[in-house]
Amino acid sequence: MSYQLTIEPLGETLEVEEGQTILDAALRKGIYLPHACCHGLCATCKIDVIDGEVDHGEASSFALMDFERDEGKTLACCATLQSDVVISAEIEADPDAQSIPVRDFAGKVSRIETLTPTIKGVFIELDAPMHFQAGQYVNLEIPGENFARPFSLANAPDGKSIELNVRIVPGGIGTGYIHNQLKAGDTVKLSGPYGRYFVRKSAQVPMVFMAGGSGLSSPRSMILELLAEGCTLPITLVYGQRSREELYYHEEFLALAQQHANFTYVPALSHEPEGGGWQGFRGFVHEAAKAHFNGDFRGHKAYLCGPPLMIDACITTLMQGRLFERDIYMEKFISSADAQQARSPLFKNV
């Protein structure tokens, strides 16, 4: 059995299968609805039900309070239709956004590389080409578990091959499986592309990418695509790790900086022992960026990807350097703990 879902203010009507969430139905038709955690925890996907009945599913009482349910609000990532439904959602038009329907893919692991002691590079050949915007991610199914895990695409869009950079999380079921059990030749299932993280190319202004840990994945994809397209605007990558052994794709970025006069690479190590031969910046990503730009980020677009503490520090530094919300972009992977943290009402996107 299926129902009709009408999305305002777009006026789009689509078929929704029984048990299918509003968010999944929209994304698979190429209609973007704001979302983040996809587990009913963060409230990013909150929408208004104008007409019809929905089941709120596993939406947490923190993200969707009782009085909000009474007012006709629901979370698109959890809600399923109980009748034909009309919803209203805040959908911002963006000239650089591509409407790419989410699809299911099968693939075979072609190889796995140890990029650092804690990060694996997983290379997958898909059964069909995946069109995506650099910066987007996929959801990888974990065998034997009733869930998928999100991983950013680390390669530039180029056909049937994709690369995922996966950092081991202590006690993590998904990352533990990838690091300890997954091997070349294994088949995998995934869906994508997801996310609203991409380069605003139409702005035609210099770009600064700030990344930490395995958060390098999306910026690498974006930078590789920009350089391959012949972009001549200034591009700066500030990338931080704790130690030299964790600093992956270092040589690649050094080579790219030699090949492209408009690309600058600023690596930073926060805990590298003295006397180890490291001649680069010592400190955190936001400190390296502040030093490189002399504390002035005006006229740039900034793209951030990394641990929450790094993101927070970078936002503070960028704003102190006269760059504000409209020019700062990031991908958000939100855990249950993150979802409980209060966000400032002053900011919509960061």
Tab-separated table of N, CA and C in Angstrom, residues 14-118:
chain	number	residue	atom	x	y	z
A	14	LEU	N	4.531	12.993	-4.619
A	14	LEU	CA	5.219	11.742	-4.890
A	14	LEU	C	4.570	10.595	-4.141
A	15	GLU	N	4.870	9.399	-4.617
A	15	GLU	CA	4.339	8.178	-4.026
A	15	GLU	C	5.255	7.730	-2.896
A	16	VAL	N	4.667	7.381	-1.753
A	16	VAL	CA	5.438	6.919	-0.606
A	16	VAL	C	4.949	5.533	-0.224
A	17	GLU	N	5.867	4.573	-0.163
A	17	GLU	CA	5.505	3.204	0.169
A	17	GLU	C	5.210	3.064	1.660
A	18	GLU	N	4.437	2.056	2.000
A	18	GLU	CA	4.131	1.791	3.402
A	18	GLU	C	5.432	1.528	4.167
A	19	GLY	N	5.601	2.224	5.290
A	19	GLY	CA	6.802	2.060	6.104
A	19	GLY	C	7.984	2.893	5.661
A	20	GLN	N	7.897	3.542	4.530
A	20	GLN	CA	8.984	4.383	4.035
A	20	GLN	C	8.899	5.761	4.696
A	21	THR	N	10.006	6.289	5.156
A	21	THR	CA	9.972	7.599	5.798
A	21	THR	C	9.808	8.712	4.763
A	22	ILE	N	9.320	9.834	5.227
A	22	ILE	CA	9.155	11.000	4.357
A	22	ILE	C	10.497	11.418	3.773
A	23	LEU	N	11.534	11.412	4.608
A	23	LEU	CA	12.854	11.839	4.135
A	23	LEU	C	13.382	10.909	3.042
A	24	ASP	N	13.287	9.612	3.255
A	24	ASP	CA	13.790	8.661	2.269
A	24	ASP	C	13.047	8.798	0.954
A	25	ALA	N	11.737	8.955	1.023
A	25	ALA	CA	10.942	9.092	-0.201
A	25	ALA	C	11.342	10.337	-0.978
A	26	ALA	N	11.556	11.441	-0.262
A	26	ALA	CA	11.926	12.690	-0.927
A	26	ALA	C	13.310	12.585	-1.560
A	27	LEU	N	14.286	12.083	-0.807
A	27	LEU	CA	15.652	12.002	-1.319
A	27	LEU	C	15.746	11.081	-2.532
A	28	ARG	N	14.969	10.023	-2.541
A	28	ARG	CA	15.013	9.089	-3.675
A	28	ARG	C	14.321	9.658	-4.926
A	29	LYS	N	13.617	10.772	-4.769
A	29	LYS	CA	13.058	11.483	-5.919
A	29	LYS	C	13.891	12.713	-6.275
A	30	GLY	N	15.028	12.865	-5.601
A	30	GLY	CA	15.887	14.014	-5.888
A	30	GLY	C	15.404	15.301	-5.256
A	31	ILE	N	14.531	15.200	-4.264
A	31	ILE	CA	14.028	16.379	-3.558
A	31	ILE	C	14.742	16.480	-2.223
A	32	TYR	N	15.493	17.544	-2.037
A	32	TYR	CA	16.263	17.694	-0.809
A	32	TYR	C	15.412	18.293	0.297
A	33	LEU	N	15.361	17.584	1.435
A	33	LEU	CA	14.788	18.128	2.662
A	33	LEU	C	15.924	18.276	3.667
A	34	PRO	N	15.992	19.387	4.408
A	34	PRO	CA	17.053	19.550	5.400
A	34	PRO	C	17.079	18.375	6.369
A	35	HIS	N	18.271	17.855	6.665
A	35	HIS	CA	18.410	16.734	7.587
A	35	HIS	C	19.860	16.649	8.028
A	36	ALA	N	20.090	15.881	9.095
A	36	ALA	CA	21.464	15.691	9.575
A	36	ALA	C	21.654	14.289	10.119
A	37	CYS	N	21.107	13.996	11.315
A	37	CYS	CA	21.439	12.721	11.964
A	37	CYS	C	20.715	11.529	11.365
A	38	CYS	N	19.524	11.728	10.841
A	38	CYS	CA	18.697	10.670	10.229
A	38	CYS	C	18.221	9.623	11.233
A	39	HIS	N	18.274	9.934	12.523
A	39	HIS	CA	17.846	8.976	13.538
A	39	HIS	C	16.883	9.602	14.557
A	40	GLY	N	16.249	10.708	14.199
A	40	GLY	CA	15.263	11.317	15.089
A	40	GLY	C	15.843	11.983	16.311
A	41	LEU	N	17.102	12.418	16.216
A	41	LEU	CA	17.772	12.967	17.392
A	41	LEU	C	18.028	14.471	17.332
A	42	CYS	N	18.236	15.010	16.133
A	42	CYS	CA	18.764	16.383	16.061
A	42	CYS	C	17.734	17.444	15.723
A	43	ALA	N	16.582	17.072	15.182
A	43	ALA	CA	15.491	17.995	14.839
A	43	ALA	C	15.765	18.847	13.601
A	44	THR	N	16.860	18.576	12.892
A	44	THR	CA	17.145	19.343	11.683
A	44	THR	C	16.056	19.163	10.632
A	45	CYS	N	15.444	17.977	10.590
A	45	CYS	CA	14.463	17.666	9.543
A	45	CYS	C	13.017	17.933	9.985
A	46	LYS	N	12.833	18.791	10.967
A	46	LYS	CA	11.480	19.067	11.466
A	46	LYS	C	10.640	19.761	10.386
A	47	ILE	N	9.436	19.263	10.173
A	47	ILE	CA	8.534	19.792	9.150
A	47	ILE	C	7.134	19.959	9.736
A	48	ASP	N	6.294	20.670	9.003
A	48	ASP	CA	4.899	20.861	9.410
A	48	ASP	C	3.990	19.968	8.589
A	49	VAL	N	3.118	19.231	9.261
A	49	VAL	CA	2.106	18.424	8.576
A	49	VAL	C	0.859	19.293	8.418
A	50	ILE	N	0.583	19.687	7.183
A	50	ILE	CA	-0.540	20.592	6.901
A	50	ILE	C	-1.850	19.818	6.833
A	51	ASP	N	-1.781	18.614	6.294
A	51	ASP	CA	-2.993	17.808	6.155
A	51	ASP	C	-2.610	16.332	6.155
A	52	GLY	N	-3.448	15.493	6.763
A	52	GLY	CA	-3.208	14.055	6.792
A	52	GLY	C	-2.627	13.591	8.113
A	53	GLU	N	-2.372	12.279	8.195
A	53	GLU	CA	-1.911	11.659	9.435
A	53	GLU	C	-0.559	10.975	9.223
A	54	VAL	N	0.310	11.115	10.220
A	54	VAL	CA	1.612	10.457	10.169
A	54	VAL	C	1.865	9.710	11.472
A	55	ASP	N	2.744	8.719	11.394
A	55	ASP	CA	3.274	8.046	12.575
A	55	ASP	C	4.651	8.641	12.825
A	56	HIS	N	4.886	9.160	14.037
A	56	HIS	CA	6.144	9.852	14.333
A	56	HIS	C	7.335	8.902	14.456
A	57	GLY	N	7.099	7.617	14.503
A	57	GLY	CA	8.199	6.666	14.559
A	57	GLY	C	9.025	6.813	15.812
A	58	GLU	N	10.351	6.729	15.670
A	58	GLU	CA	11.246	6.741	16.817
A	58	GLU	C	11.816	8.121	17.104
A	59	ALA	N	11.097	9.176	16.739
A	59	ALA	CA	11.553	10.532	17.040
A	59	ALA	C	11.689	10.704	18.553
A	60	SER	N	12.827	11.218	18.995
A	60	SER	CA	13.041	11.387	20.433
A	60	SER	C	12.163	12.510	20.967
A	61	SER	N	11.828	12.404	22.241
A	61	SER	CA	10.996	13.443	22.870
A	61	SER	C	11.769	14.738	23.031
A	62	PHE	N	13.099	14.656	22.954
A	62	PHE	CA	13.925	15.866	23.008
A	62	PHE	C	13.855	16.620	21.683
A	63	ALA	N	13.951	15.877	20.564
A	63	ALA	CA	13.951	16.510	19.244
A	63	ALA	C	12.548	16.910	18.793
A	64	LEU	N	11.538	16.167	19.234
A	64	LEU	CA	10.156	16.457	18.864
A	64	LEU	C	9.304	16.369	20.135
A	65	MET	N	9.066	17.508	20.736
A	65	MET	CA	8.355	17.545	22.013
A	65	MET	C	6.860	17.311	21.825
A	66	ASP	N	6.196	16.946	22.921
A	66	ASP	CA	4.775	16.611	22.854
A	66	ASP	C	3.936	17.752	22.306
A	67	PHE	N	4.227	18.974	22.728
A	67	PHE	CA	3.411	20.094	22.258
A	67	PHE	C	3.628	20.345	20.773
A	68	GLU	N	4.841	19.997	20.251
A	68	GLU	CA	5.105	20.148	18.819
A	68	GLU	C	4.323	19.110	18.021
A	69	ARG	N	4.220	17.918	18.560
A	69	ARG	CA	3.417	16.883	17.899
A	69	ARG	C	1.961	17.330	17.829
A	70	ASP	N	1.475	17.938	18.928
A	70	ASP	CA	0.102	18.434	18.953
A	70	ASP	C	-0.107	19.564	17.952
A	71	GLU	N	0.962	20.317	17.683
A	71	GLU	CA	0.881	21.431	16.728
A	71	GLU	C	1.022	20.976	15.280
A	72	GLY	N	1.242	19.668	15.064
A	72	GLY	CA	1.325	19.154	13.702
A	72	GLY	C	2.720	19.088	13.131
A	73	LYS	N	3.726	19.118	13.990
A	73	LYS	CA	5.098	18.996	13.512
A	73	LYS	C	5.541	17.530	13.603
A	74	THR	N	6.509	17.170	12.774
A	74	THR	CA	7.080	15.825	12.819
A	74	THR	C	8.497	15.883	12.287
A	75	LEU	N	9.222	14.775	12.406
A	75	LEU	CA	10.577	14.675	11.880
A	75	LEU	C	10.555	13.810	10.630
A	76	ALA	N	11.009	14.376	9.521
A	76	ALA	CA	10.937	13.683	8.232
A	76	ALA	C	11.730	12.386	8.218
A	77	CYS	N	12.792	12.294	9.035
A	77	CYS	CA	13.623	11.093	9.000
A	77	CYS	C	12.977	9.906	9.691
A	78	CYS	N	11.954	10.153	10.513
A	78	CYS	CA	11.286	9.074	11.254
A	78	CYS	C	9.836	8.872	10.831
A	79	ALA	N	9.194	9.910	10.359
A	79	ALA	CA	7.755	9.875	10.123
A	79	ALA	C	7.389	9.037	8.905
A	80	THR	N	6.342	8.216	9.064
A	80	THR	CA	5.770	7.453	7.959
A	80	THR	C	4.313	7.856	7.784
A	81	LEU	N	3.793	7.690	6.580
A	81	LEU	CA	2.441	8.156	6.273
A	81	LEU	C	1.383	7.143	6.706
A	82	GLN	N	0.290	7.670	7.253
A	82	GLN	CA	-0.873	6.861	7.601
A	82	GLN	C	-2.058	7.209	6.705
A	83	SER	N	-1.852	8.195	5.819
A	83	SER	CA	-2.866	8.635	4.847
A	83	SER	C	-2.148	9.495	3.824
A	84	ASP	N	-2.867	10.013	2.842
A	84	ASP	CA	-2.272	11.024	1.972
A	84	ASP	C	-1.953	12.244	2.840
A	85	VAL	N	-0.782	12.840	2.602
A	85	VAL	CA	-0.297	13.885	3.498
A	85	VAL	C	0.241	15.069	2.699
A	86	VAL	N	0.035	16.266	3.258
A	86	VAL	CA	0.638	17.482	2.727
A	86	VAL	C	1.553	18.037	3.813
A	87	ILE	N	2.830	18.298	3.463
A	87	ILE	CA	3.764	18.872	4.425
A	87	ILE	C	4.295	20.209	3.913
A	88	SER	N	4.810	20.986	4.834
A	88	SER	CA	5.501	22.228	4.487
A	88	SER	C	6.898	22.160	5.082
A	89	ALA	N	7.926	22.437	4.255
A	89	ALA	CA	9.312	22.349	4.712
A	89	ALA	C	10.085	23.577	4.244
A	90	GLU	N	11.086	23.943	5.030
A	90	GLU	CA	11.964	25.049	4.645
A	90	GLU	C	13.013	24.525	3.666
A	91	ILE	N	12.827	24.823	2.410
A	91	ILE	CA	13.721	24.351	1.372
A	91	ILE	C	14.341	25.567	0.696
A	92	GLU	N	15.647	25.735	0.894
A	92	GLU	CA	16.335	26.888	0.332
A	92	GLU	C	16.906	26.538	-1.041
A	93	ALA	N	16.621	27.371	-2.008
A	93	ALA	CA	17.180	27.171	-3.349
A	93	ALA	C	18.650	27.571	-3.345
A	94	ASP	N	19.464	26.818	-4.037
A	94	ASP	CA	20.893	27.119	-4.136
A	94	ASP	C	21.311	26.869	-5.579
A	95	PRO	N	21.874	27.882	-6.239
A	95	PRO	CA	22.211	27.720	-7.656
A	95	PRO	C	23.253	26.642	-7.922
A	96	ASP	N	24.018	26.262	-6.902
A	96	ASP	CA	25.065	25.257	-7.093
A	96	ASP	C	24.633	23.851	-6.694
A	97	ALA	N	23.438	23.713	-6.131
A	97	ALA	CA	22.967	22.400	-5.690
A	97	ALA	C	22.445	21.595	-6.876
A	98	GLN	N	22.834	20.337	-6.934
A	98	GLN	CA	22.313	19.422	-7.938
A	98	GLN	C	21.268	18.513	-7.302
A	99	SER	N	20.183	18.271	-7.992
A	99	SER	CA	19.141	17.380	-7.503
A	99	SER	C	19.440	15.960	-7.980
A	100	ILE	N	20.095	15.188	-7.138
A	100	ILE	CA	20.526	13.842	-7.498
A	100	ILE	C	19.743	12.840	-6.655
A	101	PRO	N	18.899	12.025	-7.258
A	101	PRO	CA	18.144	11.042	-6.480
A	101	PRO	C	19.058	10.046	-5.774
A	102	VAL	N	18.714	9.715	-4.539
A	102	VAL	CA	19.425	8.670	-3.804
A	102	VAL	C	19.072	7.311	-4.405
A	103	ARG	N	20.075	6.456	-4.576
A	103	ARG	CA	19.867	5.119	-5.133
A	103	ARG	C	20.587	4.087	-4.286
A	104	ASP	N	20.208	2.839	-4.470
A	104	ASP	CA	20.905	1.727	-3.830
A	104	ASP	C	21.949	1.178	-4.793
A	105	PHE	N	23.109	0.813	-4.252
A	105	PHE	CA	24.196	0.278	-5.067
A	105	PHE	C	24.755	-0.985	-4.417
A	106	ALA	N	25.266	-1.860	-5.253
A	106	ALA	CA	26.087	-2.982	-4.790
A	106	ALA	C	27.494	-2.731	-5.305
A	107	GLY	N	28.467	-3.245	-4.599
A	107	GLY	CA	29.843	-3.040	-5.034
A	107	GLY	C	30.764	-4.117	-4.511
A	108	LYS	N	31.986	-4.133	-5.050
A	108	LYS	CA	33.010	-5.080	-4.601
A	108	LYS	C	34.225	-4.281	-4.153
A	109	VAL	N	34.757	-4.649	-3.014
A	109	VAL	CA	35.948	-3.986	-2.498
A	109	VAL	C	37.145	-4.388	-3.363
A	110	SER	N	37.742	-3.416	-4.049
A	110	SER	CA	38.882	-3.721	-4.922
A	110	SER	C	40.185	-3.767	-4.135
A	111	ARG	N	40.301	-2.921	-3.121
A	111	ARG	CA	41.490	-2.971	-2.259
A	111	ARG	C	41.228	-2.155	-0.989
A	112	ILE	N	42.011	-2.442	0.035
A	112	ILE	CA	41.971	-1.678	1.285
A	112	ILE	C	43.402	-1.274	1.623
A	113	GLU	N	43.628	0.001	1.846
A	113	GLU	CA	44.952	0.506	2.160
A	113	GLU	C	44.985	1.034	3.590
A	114	THR	N	46.087	0.799	4.274
A	114	THR	CA	46.292	1.399	5.589
A	114	THR	C	46.900	2.780	5.364
A	115	LEU	N	46.089	3.811	5.515
A	115	LEU	CA	46.545	5.177	5.276
A	115	LEU	C	47.309	5.725	6.467
A	116	THR	N	46.851	5.380	7.669
A	116	THR	CA	47.517	5.752	8.915
A	116	THR	C	47.258	4.606	9.901
A	117	PRO	N	47.854	4.644	11.086
A	117	PRO	CA	47.557	3.595	12.060
A	117	PRO	C	46.081	3.501	12.448
A	118	THR	N	45.309	4.555	12.196
A	118	THR	CA	43.894	4.539	12.595
A	118	THR	C	42.921	4.731	11.441
